[in-house]
Amino acid sequence: MAVLRCPTCGSESPATSQRFECACGGLFDVEHALRPLETKLFDARRLRAHPPLDSGVWRFRELVYHRFPRQAIVSLHEGNTPLYASPEVGDWAGVDDLHLKHEGLNPTGSFKDRGMTVAVSRARASNAGWVACASTGNTASSMAAYAAAAGLNAMVVVPEAATAVGKLSQAIAYGARAVQIRGDFDAAMGIVRDLARRGEVYLLNSLNPFRIEGQKSIVLELIQQLGWKPPDWIVFPAGNLGNCAAFGKALREARARELIRSTPRLAAVQAAGANPFASAFRDGFRELRPVRARTIASAIRVGAPVSYARAVQAILDTDGVVTDVEDDEILEAKAVVDAAGIGAEPASCAAVAGVRRLVSEGHVQPWDRVVCVLTGHLLKDPETTLAYHRGDLGEVPHANPPVVVDADGEAVRELLRDD
Ligand SMILES: *Cc1c(COP(=O)(O)O)cnc(C)c1O
Ligand SMILES: [Zn+2]
């Protein structure tokens, strides 16, 4: 059976505990027995499995939440997202062999669903009254949907300015009580952490270790899709650092359980205006200096990431790197990803911009096999997409503004002659 263990001091707590912060200040991780597993088990389930084991998260149940009762699982059939080979995007980024793992094609449009199915299942089994999270938007959407499916009361706390319209509208549509604070994500995080410490809510941010367990399946699934041959690099956007922590843990455990023989290198990409992890990396991880976060990529607008310590471990374990990119690089990468017919929200495209940056810095080689994780759907943030193409963000390289003409067939025909 799984237990919670603090990686800092080693103290243990039962899996049913609702306290995720150790007395020493560390964050509890879920620990499993590390017996070897065979890839065959997961391949068989990929071909034929019944709910909930047909989910791209619960297919890996031995690695995610061993022996959690099947009938207690709250699943919306998350995961099983496509891994696209994309030569066009690879061309732009400077690598021959680029794959895009599109986590925006989850039930609520972001990877957050993978962690939420596990943590909401745990919350319901613990008879939580209220579940809550602070969010830049996607955690709120995802939690609201899973709480609705589980019949739990949900409160989401989001920054009033700058929560993308797709995300806020989802959260209220799924029935969560949505609280918009006059403050930023880090302030929202402080408020819900405090409610959780008082025992008033069950916390569903990524400091909840069951979120991390579910998010491990992103890496497990993409490696399975590559026939269990790990790529050279896995590149992803980094905000609160839950994914970075989850990916490191997934790779550590997959090695220990003999599912893979080599470890891909992790590359975490931040926005230059919200880059405390990248700054710490450049400084040899001596310390985390929180910043006041500013970037158009609202999903990674986080100045004081909560999973910092376990994310550092993930980068060290995998010989990984952390970099940052400017907003105009993020927007250009987004225009390229969108125009390839794939499409993603701004934060997701920071990963693609990061690949180009890492190639130019000589970390990633042009012949390396690279998988970028696209974390959220194009439709999450339509305002930014329109602003870019209409020229509201200044002169941009790939603008494709809509054309307004009279309701006249000849005027429309004229436009076919342009290219
Ligand atoms: C949450 C989120 C991120 C950041 O992930 P962390 O685990 O907080 O680092 C990146 N992109 C999107 C679209 C997100 O929703
Ligand atoms: Zn501890």
PDB file of C-alpha atoms in Angstrom, residues 17-20 123 127-134 143 153-157 188-205 208:
ATOM      1  CA  SER A  17      -3.856  12.092   5.637  1.00  0.00           C
ATOM      2  CA  GLN A  18      -5.033  15.509   4.453  1.00  0.00           C
ATOM      3  CA  ARG A  19      -1.813  17.235   5.517  1.00  0.00           C
ATOM      4  CA  PHE A  20       0.633  17.491   2.650  1.00  0.00           C
ATOM      5  CA  ALA A 123     -10.577  13.420  -1.716  1.00  0.00           C
ATOM      6  CA  ASN A 127     -15.065  12.228   2.676  1.00  0.00           C
ATOM      7  CA  ALA A 128     -13.819  15.734   1.934  1.00  0.00           C
ATOM      8  CA  GLY A 129     -16.601  18.323   2.263  1.00  0.00           C
ATOM      9  CA  TRP A 130     -15.088  21.155   0.254  1.00  0.00           C
ATOM     10  CA  VAL A 131     -12.232  20.835  -2.189  1.00  0.00           C
ATOM     11  CA  ALA A 132     -10.306  23.963  -3.148  1.00  0.00           C
ATOM     12  CA  CYS A 133      -7.434  25.234  -5.248  1.00  0.00           C
ATOM     13  CA  ALA A 134      -5.639  28.407  -6.220  1.00  0.00           C
ATOM     14  CA  MET A 143     -10.944  20.591 -10.401  1.00  0.00           C
ATOM     15  CA  ASN A 153     -18.343  21.136  -3.290  1.00  0.00           C
ATOM     16  CA  ALA A 154     -15.615  23.068  -5.070  1.00  0.00           C
ATOM     17  CA  MET A 155     -14.084  26.503  -4.512  1.00  0.00           C
ATOM     18  CA  VAL A 156     -11.558  27.955  -6.944  1.00  0.00           C
ATOM     19  CA  VAL A 157      -9.505  31.058  -6.123  1.00  0.00           C
ATOM     20  CA  ALA A 188      -4.325  32.995  -4.085  1.00  0.00           C
ATOM     21  CA  MET A 189      -2.014  30.116  -3.188  1.00  0.00           C
ATOM     22  CA  GLY A 190      -1.351  31.618   0.255  1.00  0.00           C
ATOM     23  CA  ILE A 191      -5.082  31.884   0.945  1.00  0.00           C
ATOM     24  CA  VAL A 192      -5.995  28.289   0.055  1.00  0.00           C
ATOM     25  CA  ARG A 193      -2.948  26.875   1.851  1.00  0.00           C
ATOM     26  CA  ASP A 194      -4.158  28.619   4.959  1.00  0.00           C
ATOM     27  CA  LEU A 195      -7.719  27.258   4.584  1.00  0.00           C
ATOM     28  CA  ALA A 196      -6.245  23.773   4.183  1.00  0.00           C
ATOM     29  CA  ARG A 197      -4.028  24.110   7.276  1.00  0.00           C
ATOM     30  CA  ARG A 198      -7.142  24.955   9.276  1.00  0.00           C
ATOM     31  CA  GLY A 199      -8.798  21.792   7.928  1.00  0.00           C
ATOM     32  CA  GLU A 200     -11.589  23.755   6.209  1.00  0.00           C
ATOM     33  CA  VAL A 201     -10.907  22.481   2.706  1.00  0.00           C
ATOM     34  CA  TYR A 202      -9.185  19.551   1.018  1.00  0.00           C
ATOM     35  CA  LEU A 203      -6.402  21.093  -1.052  1.00  0.00           C
ATOM     36  CA  LEU A 204      -6.115  20.139  -4.722  1.00  0.00           C
ATOM     37  CA  ASN A 205      -3.098  22.180  -5.774  1.00  0.00           C
ATOM     38  CA  ASN A 208      -1.153  17.495  -3.044  1.00  0.00           C
TER      39      ASN A 208
END
